[in-house]
Amino acid sequence: MPTHYISLREVRAYNGWLPLRVKGEVLSRIEGGTFQTSRKPIVDEDGDEVIVDDVVVYVEGEAVEPSFIDPDKGVVGLETPPAGNALVTADYSWHPVGDGEIALAIEAAEDEIESATGIRFYPHEKVERLKIHRGSEFSLSEPVISVQSLKVYDAGGRLVDGQAGYEVVSHETGLLRLKNYSAGTPTPPWYLTAPLEVEARYVAGFSETPPQVRKTALLIATYWILARVARQVGFSEDYGGVVAAAFTSDDIGERLSILRGEIERLKAGLPKRVLRA
């Protein structure tokens, strides 16, 4: 089941922030088996969310697997410290926009989308109890992937049916219909209309993230990163190199303005959580 709407790799590809490969760099020893790269942060080149397989260290030409990597600081550790005069080199990928920064931007994008819609767009279990005042149809508060169980209670809260029959009228809007029950029907002895109560246990969200949600998340994540770049250009060694060479402050400001307008337009068209009085 998806847990994020977009990947780090998608953000990089959309913005052209592709990893920059360094080959055969002589590492500076910090102490013992700990070494420093000249460029940082180190990034996950192949997008598999594992960074250690993207760094190859050579001790006197022989490949040695790193024991740990601190990508933000550009620090590489070896389990067995090489001899003091040993030549230690490495192949690795880096970019001034690090994986950690993109991950935070993706989380910020998801938070903004979920706050605006009231919906988590990945599958998640939920239990919801609500009243039906008339008829047999009712809407759950989120889109429905599947219903695990549906219970029906009478107006006094007594269980009528622990496995009630139903049909899903609309997965996207969460609209369901009871098969054998209808609220608001006069019942003896007083023939007063009475509501029903239902308790639904279901898997809410979307089995696949809708394209519009993915696009919105991509733009928000980009906006979040560019806003940070705009604040740091001229003050950061990393941003002042590769990124600042591609943008001026005016360029970034103009793009941020365009992005925010497009983000708000896309957010307005996203599905919203069903609100009940």
Short mmCIF file of N, CA and C in Angstrom, two decimals, residues 35-110:
data_model
loop_
_atom_site.label_atom_id
_atom_site.label_comp_id
_atom_site.label_asym_id
_atom_site.label_seq_id
_atom_site.Cartn_x
_atom_site.Cartn_y
_atom_site.Cartn_z
N PHE A 35 35.75 9.05 7.14
CA PHE A 35 36.29 9.88 6.08
C PHE A 35 35.25 10.92 5.64
N GLN A 36 35.78 12.00 5.03
CA GLN A 36 34.95 13.12 4.59
C GLN A 36 35.00 13.24 3.07
N THR A 37 33.81 13.37 2.45
CA THR A 37 33.75 13.67 1.02
C THR A 37 33.86 15.18 0.82
N SER A 38 34.24 15.60 -0.37
CA SER A 38 34.35 17.04 -0.63
C SER A 38 33.01 17.66 -0.96
N ARG A 39 32.04 16.83 -1.39
CA ARG A 39 30.71 17.32 -1.75
C ARG A 39 29.66 16.70 -0.83
N LYS A 40 28.64 17.48 -0.55
CA LYS A 40 27.54 16.98 0.28
C LYS A 40 26.31 17.85 0.01
N PRO A 41 25.13 17.32 0.30
CA PRO A 41 24.84 15.99 0.84
C PRO A 41 24.97 14.89 -0.20
N ILE A 42 25.31 13.71 0.28
CA ILE A 42 25.31 12.51 -0.57
C ILE A 42 23.85 12.10 -0.76
N VAL A 43 23.50 11.67 -1.98
CA VAL A 43 22.10 11.35 -2.27
C VAL A 43 21.95 9.94 -2.83
N ASP A 44 20.72 9.49 -2.79
CA ASP A 44 20.33 8.16 -3.27
C ASP A 44 20.16 8.23 -4.79
N GLU A 45 21.16 7.75 -5.52
CA GLU A 45 21.14 7.92 -6.98
C GLU A 45 20.07 7.08 -7.66
N ASP A 46 19.89 5.83 -7.22
CA ASP A 46 18.97 4.93 -7.93
C ASP A 46 17.55 4.98 -7.40
N GLY A 47 17.29 5.79 -6.36
CA GLY A 47 15.91 5.97 -5.88
C GLY A 47 15.33 4.79 -5.15
N ASP A 48 16.17 3.89 -4.62
CA ASP A 48 15.64 2.72 -3.92
C ASP A 48 15.54 2.96 -2.41
N GLU A 49 15.77 4.20 -1.98
CA GLU A 49 15.70 4.60 -0.56
C GLU A 49 16.76 3.95 0.30
N VAL A 50 17.80 3.41 -0.35
CA VAL A 50 18.96 2.88 0.37
C VAL A 50 20.19 3.57 -0.21
N ILE A 51 20.92 4.28 0.64
CA ILE A 51 22.01 5.11 0.13
C ILE A 51 23.35 4.38 0.14
N VAL A 52 23.49 3.36 1.00
CA VAL A 52 24.79 2.72 1.14
C VAL A 52 25.22 2.03 -0.14
N ASP A 53 24.25 1.57 -0.96
CA ASP A 53 24.62 0.89 -2.20
C ASP A 53 24.98 1.86 -3.32
N ASP A 54 24.86 3.17 -3.05
CA ASP A 54 25.23 4.17 -4.06
C ASP A 54 26.61 4.75 -3.80
N VAL A 55 27.25 4.30 -2.72
CA VAL A 55 28.60 4.76 -2.38
C VAL A 55 29.55 3.56 -2.44
N VAL A 56 30.57 3.67 -3.27
CA VAL A 56 31.57 2.61 -3.38
C VAL A 56 32.90 3.18 -2.90
N VAL A 57 33.46 2.55 -1.88
CA VAL A 57 34.74 3.00 -1.31
C VAL A 57 35.83 2.01 -1.73
N TYR A 58 36.99 2.56 -2.08
CA TYR A 58 38.14 1.72 -2.46
C TYR A 58 39.31 2.03 -1.53
N VAL A 59 39.87 0.97 -0.95
CA VAL A 59 41.10 1.09 -0.16
C VAL A 59 42.22 0.47 -0.98
N GLU A 60 43.12 1.32 -1.43
CA GLU A 60 44.20 0.88 -2.34
C GLU A 60 43.63 0.11 -3.54
N GLY A 61 42.50 0.62 -4.06
CA GLY A 61 41.91 0.05 -5.26
C GLY A 61 40.96 -1.11 -5.03
N GLU A 62 40.87 -1.59 -3.80
CA GLU A 62 39.99 -2.72 -3.50
C GLU A 62 38.68 -2.20 -2.89
N ALA A 63 37.54 -2.64 -3.48
CA ALA A 63 36.24 -2.16 -3.04
C ALA A 63 35.94 -2.62 -1.61
N VAL A 64 35.48 -1.68 -0.79
CA VAL A 64 35.12 -1.97 0.60
C VAL A 64 33.75 -1.35 0.86
N GLU A 65 32.84 -2.15 1.46
CA GLU A 65 31.50 -1.63 1.72
C GLU A 65 31.52 -0.72 2.95
N PRO A 66 30.93 0.49 2.86
CA PRO A 66 30.88 1.38 4.02
C PRO A 66 30.07 0.76 5.15
N SER A 67 30.47 1.05 6.38
CA SER A 67 29.70 0.57 7.54
C SER A 67 28.61 1.56 7.92
N PHE A 68 28.83 2.85 7.61
CA PHE A 68 27.78 3.84 7.82
C PHE A 68 28.04 5.05 6.94
N ILE A 69 26.97 5.80 6.68
CA ILE A 69 27.08 7.03 5.88
C ILE A 69 26.20 8.09 6.54
N ASP A 70 26.75 9.28 6.73
CA ASP A 70 25.97 10.44 7.14
C ASP A 70 25.83 11.31 5.90
N PRO A 71 24.71 11.19 5.18
CA PRO A 71 24.60 11.86 3.88
C PRO A 71 24.65 13.38 3.98
N ASP A 72 24.04 13.96 5.00
CA ASP A 72 24.00 15.42 5.10
C ASP A 72 25.38 16.01 5.38
N LYS A 73 26.19 15.31 6.15
CA LYS A 73 27.53 15.80 6.47
C LYS A 73 28.59 15.30 5.49
N GLY A 74 28.23 14.35 4.62
CA GLY A 74 29.20 13.80 3.68
C GLY A 74 30.26 12.96 4.37
N VAL A 75 29.85 12.24 5.39
CA VAL A 75 30.78 11.41 6.16
C VAL A 75 30.55 9.94 5.82
N VAL A 76 31.65 9.23 5.57
CA VAL A 76 31.61 7.81 5.25
C VAL A 76 32.46 7.06 6.25
N GLY A 77 31.92 5.96 6.81
CA GLY A 77 32.66 5.19 7.79
C GLY A 77 32.97 3.79 7.30
N LEU A 78 34.13 3.29 7.64
CA LEU A 78 34.54 1.92 7.33
C LEU A 78 34.67 1.15 8.63
N GLU A 79 34.25 -0.10 8.61
CA GLU A 79 34.29 -0.92 9.83
C GLU A 79 35.71 -1.13 10.31
N THR A 80 36.63 -1.40 9.37
CA THR A 80 38.03 -1.61 9.72
C THR A 80 38.85 -0.41 9.23
N PRO A 81 39.43 0.36 10.11
CA PRO A 81 40.22 1.52 9.69
C PRO A 81 41.40 1.08 8.83
N PRO A 82 41.60 1.71 7.66
CA PRO A 82 42.76 1.38 6.83
C PRO A 82 44.05 1.89 7.47
N ALA A 83 45.15 1.40 6.95
CA ALA A 83 46.45 1.89 7.42
C ALA A 83 46.55 3.39 7.18
N GLY A 84 47.35 4.05 7.99
CA GLY A 84 47.41 5.51 7.95
C GLY A 84 47.82 6.07 6.60
N ASN A 85 48.65 5.33 5.84
CA ASN A 85 49.11 5.82 4.55
C ASN A 85 48.32 5.25 3.38
N ALA A 86 47.22 4.54 3.66
CA ALA A 86 46.44 3.91 2.60
C ALA A 86 45.69 4.95 1.78
N LEU A 87 45.60 4.71 0.48
CA LEU A 87 44.83 5.58 -0.41
C LEU A 87 43.37 5.14 -0.37
N VAL A 88 42.50 6.03 0.07
CA VAL A 88 41.06 5.73 0.16
C VAL A 88 40.32 6.66 -0.78
N THR A 89 39.62 6.07 -1.76
CA THR A 89 38.86 6.84 -2.73
C THR A 89 37.40 6.37 -2.71
N ALA A 90 36.54 7.12 -3.38
CA ALA A 90 35.12 6.76 -3.39
C ALA A 90 34.43 7.26 -4.65
N ASP A 91 33.41 6.50 -5.04
CA ASP A 91 32.44 6.93 -6.05
C ASP A 91 31.13 7.18 -5.31
N TYR A 92 30.51 8.32 -5.54
CA TYR A 92 29.25 8.62 -4.86
C TYR A 92 28.50 9.67 -5.66
N SER A 93 27.24 9.91 -5.28
CA SER A 93 26.42 10.93 -5.92
C SER A 93 26.00 11.96 -4.89
N TRP A 94 25.90 13.21 -5.32
CA TRP A 94 25.52 14.28 -4.40
C TRP A 94 24.65 15.28 -5.14
N HIS A 95 24.03 16.16 -4.38
CA HIS A 95 23.28 17.28 -4.95
C HIS A 95 23.03 18.28 -3.83
N PRO A 96 23.09 19.59 -4.12
CA PRO A 96 22.85 20.57 -3.05
C PRO A 96 21.47 20.48 -2.44
N VAL A 97 20.50 19.96 -3.20
CA VAL A 97 19.18 19.68 -2.62
C VAL A 97 19.21 18.21 -2.18
N GLY A 98 19.31 18.00 -0.89
CA GLY A 98 19.49 16.65 -0.38
C GLY A 98 18.22 15.84 -0.27
N ASP A 99 18.37 14.54 -0.09
CA ASP A 99 17.21 13.65 0.05
C ASP A 99 16.38 14.01 1.28
N GLY A 100 17.05 14.37 2.37
CA GLY A 100 16.31 14.73 3.58
C GLY A 100 15.43 15.94 3.37
N GLU A 101 15.94 16.91 2.62
CA GLU A 101 15.16 18.12 2.34
C GLU A 101 13.95 17.80 1.47
N ILE A 102 14.14 16.94 0.48
CA ILE A 102 13.02 16.56 -0.38
C ILE A 102 11.98 15.77 0.42
N ALA A 103 12.46 14.87 1.30
CA ALA A 103 11.52 14.09 2.12
C ALA A 103 10.66 15.00 2.99
N LEU A 104 11.28 16.02 3.58
CA LEU A 104 10.51 16.98 4.38
C LEU A 104 9.51 17.74 3.53
N ALA A 105 9.90 18.07 2.31
CA ALA A 105 9.00 18.80 1.41
C ALA A 105 7.81 17.93 1.02
N ILE A 106 8.05 16.64 0.81
CA ILE A 106 6.95 15.73 0.48
C ILE A 106 5.98 15.62 1.65
N GLU A 107 6.51 15.51 2.87
CA GLU A 107 5.65 15.46 4.05
C GLU A 107 4.83 16.74 4.18
N ALA A 108 5.45 17.89 3.92
CA ALA A 108 4.74 19.16 3.99
C ALA A 108 3.63 19.21 2.95
N ALA A 109 3.91 18.67 1.76
CA ALA A 109 2.92 18.65 0.69
C ALA A 109 1.72 17.78 1.09
N GLU A 110 2.01 16.62 1.65
CA GLU A 110 0.92 15.72 2.06
C GLU A 110 0.09 16.34 3.17
#
